[in-house]
């Protein structure tokens, strides 16, 4: 998986189950979670994906997502 706000160098290979994070990306094997977390914290996933500060709880983030998708529950596909 390539983490948000990260960039792989051209020709880089990201093995299945590994995570690439940073710019340029560092490759992290599954056993390097603590090292990965130190870098992930700087990449602002909550701000980039959800538009919220890092300290926002997952309960609040998912509540916002639910409202967003729920607003479209009655949407219908229009014909050509």
PDB file of C-alpha atoms in Angstrom:
ATOM      1  CA  UNK A   1       0.000   0.000   0.000  1.00  0.00           C
ATOM      2  CA  UNK A   2       1.246   3.468  -0.835  1.00  0.00           C
ATOM      3  CA  UNK A   3       0.361   5.836   1.999  1.00  0.00           C
ATOM      4  CA  UNK A   4      -1.393   9.152   1.341  1.00  0.00           C
ATOM      5  CA  UNK A   5       0.970  12.076   0.587  1.00  0.00           C
ATOM      6  CA  UNK A   6       3.747   9.642  -0.374  1.00  0.00           C
ATOM      7  CA  UNK A   7       5.643   9.095  -3.611  1.00  0.00           C
ATOM      8  CA  UNK A   8       7.407   6.011  -4.948  1.00  0.00           C
ATOM      9  CA  UNK A   9      10.487   6.504  -7.077  1.00  0.00           C
ATOM     10  CA  UNK A  10      10.057   5.422 -10.733  1.00  0.00           C
ATOM     11  CA  UNK A  11      10.711   1.706 -11.087  1.00  0.00           C
ATOM     12  CA  UNK A  12      10.258   0.988  -7.364  1.00  0.00           C
ATOM     13  CA  UNK A  13       8.636  -2.308  -6.421  1.00  0.00           C
ATOM     14  CA  UNK A  14       6.290  -2.432  -3.438  1.00  0.00           C
ATOM     15  CA  UNK A  15       5.916  -6.022  -2.176  1.00  0.00           C
ATOM     16  CA  UNK A  16       2.467  -7.312  -1.235  1.00  0.00           C
ATOM     17  CA  UNK A  17       1.796  -6.667   2.449  1.00  0.00           C
ATOM     18  CA  UNK A  18       4.363  -3.873   2.755  1.00  0.00           C
ATOM     19  CA  UNK A  19       3.644  -0.153   3.141  1.00  0.00           C
ATOM     20  CA  UNK A  20       5.438   2.686   1.372  1.00  0.00           C
ATOM     21  CA  UNK A  21       5.348   6.047   3.136  1.00  0.00           C
ATOM     22  CA  UNK A  22       7.096   9.386   2.700  1.00  0.00           C
ATOM     23  CA  UNK A  23       8.396  11.481  -0.168  1.00  0.00           C
ATOM     24  CA  UNK A  24      10.356   9.740  -1.489  1.00  0.00           C
ATOM     25  CA  UNK A  25       8.785   6.669   0.071  1.00  0.00           C
ATOM     26  CA  UNK A  26      10.526   4.309   2.447  1.00  0.00           C
ATOM     27  CA  UNK A  27       9.355   0.689   2.255  1.00  0.00           C
ATOM     28  CA  UNK A  28       8.198  -0.869   5.526  1.00  0.00           C
ATOM     29  CA  UNK A  29       7.787  -4.607   6.066  1.00  0.00           C
ATOM     30  CA  UNK A  30       4.843  -5.688   8.251  1.00  0.00           C
ATOM     31  CA  UNK A  31       7.087  -6.068  11.324  1.00  0.00           C
ATOM     32  CA  UNK A  32       8.198  -2.398  11.272  1.00  0.00           C
ATOM     33  CA  UNK A  33       4.961  -0.853  12.571  1.00  0.00           C
ATOM     34  CA  UNK A  34       6.601   1.379  15.188  1.00  0.00           C
ATOM     35  CA  UNK A  35       8.989   2.912  12.639  1.00  0.00           C
ATOM     36  CA  UNK A  36       6.160   3.351  10.147  1.00  0.00           C
ATOM     37  CA  UNK A  37       3.953   5.074  12.728  1.00  0.00           C
ATOM     38  CA  UNK A  38       6.601   7.729  13.396  1.00  0.00           C
ATOM     39  CA  UNK A  39       6.532   8.665   9.697  1.00  0.00           C
ATOM     40  CA  UNK A  40       2.775   8.218   9.191  1.00  0.00           C
ATOM     41  CA  UNK A  41       1.990  10.786  11.849  1.00  0.00           C
ATOM     42  CA  UNK A  42       3.632  13.467   9.686  1.00  0.00           C
ATOM     43  CA  UNK A  43       1.677  12.590   6.516  1.00  0.00           C
ATOM     44  CA  UNK A  44      -1.711  13.954   7.700  1.00  0.00           C
ATOM     45  CA  UNK A  45      -4.069  11.188   6.607  1.00  0.00           C
ATOM     46  CA  UNK A  46      -7.045  12.622   8.570  1.00  0.00           C
ATOM     47  CA  UNK A  47      -6.563  16.090   7.092  1.00  0.00           C
ATOM     48  CA  UNK A  48      -5.983  14.873   3.551  1.00  0.00           C
ATOM     49  CA  UNK A  49      -8.753  12.274   3.380  1.00  0.00           C
ATOM     50  CA  UNK A  50     -11.359  13.609   5.810  1.00  0.00           C
ATOM     51  CA  UNK A  51     -10.481  17.303   6.160  1.00  0.00           C
ATOM     52  CA  UNK A  52     -10.158  17.101   9.946  1.00  0.00           C
ATOM     53  CA  UNK A  53      -7.317  17.599  12.439  1.00  0.00           C
ATOM     54  CA  UNK A  54      -5.386  14.507  13.608  1.00  0.00           C
ATOM     55  CA  UNK A  55      -6.928  14.646  17.099  1.00  0.00           C
ATOM     56  CA  UNK A  56     -10.453  14.099  15.682  1.00  0.00           C
ATOM     57  CA  UNK A  57     -11.863  10.840  17.005  1.00  0.00           C
ATOM     58  CA  UNK A  58     -12.736   7.979  14.675  1.00  0.00           C
ATOM     59  CA  UNK A  59     -16.279   8.189  16.070  1.00  0.00           C
ATOM     60  CA  UNK A  60     -16.553  11.763  14.727  1.00  0.00           C
ATOM     61  CA  UNK A  61     -14.895  10.881  11.400  1.00  0.00           C
ATOM     62  CA  UNK A  62     -17.245   7.927  10.821  1.00  0.00           C
ATOM     63  CA  UNK A  63     -20.242  10.005  11.889  1.00  0.00           C
ATOM     64  CA  UNK A  64     -19.323  12.550   9.211  1.00  0.00           C
ATOM     65  CA  UNK A  65     -18.863   9.782   6.622  1.00  0.00           C
ATOM     66  CA  UNK A  66     -22.241   8.289   7.522  1.00  0.00           C
ATOM     67  CA  UNK A  67     -23.972  11.646   7.094  1.00  0.00           C
ATOM     68  CA  UNK A  68     -22.177  12.213   3.774  1.00  0.00           C
ATOM     69  CA  UNK A  69     -23.172   8.874   2.280  1.00  0.00           C
ATOM     70  CA  UNK A  70     -26.617   8.945   3.924  1.00  0.00           C
ATOM     71  CA  UNK A  71     -27.388  12.183   2.101  1.00  0.00           C
ATOM     72  CA  UNK A  72     -27.327  10.134  -1.126  1.00  0.00           C
ATOM     73  CA  UNK A  73     -29.529   7.229  -0.015  1.00  0.00           C
ATOM     74  CA  UNK A  74     -32.394   8.347  -2.250  1.00  0.00           C
ATOM     75  CA  UNK A  75     -30.272   9.110  -5.315  1.00  0.00           C
ATOM     76  CA  UNK A  76     -31.390   7.485  -8.540  1.00  0.00           C
ATOM     77  CA  UNK A  77     -29.545   6.827 -11.769  1.00  0.00           C
ATOM     78  CA  UNK A  78     -30.779   9.011 -14.612  1.00  0.00           C
ATOM     79  CA  UNK A  79     -31.328   7.535 -18.051  1.00  0.00           C
ATOM     80  CA  UNK A  80     -29.255   8.590 -21.078  1.00  0.00           C
TER      81      UNK A  80
END
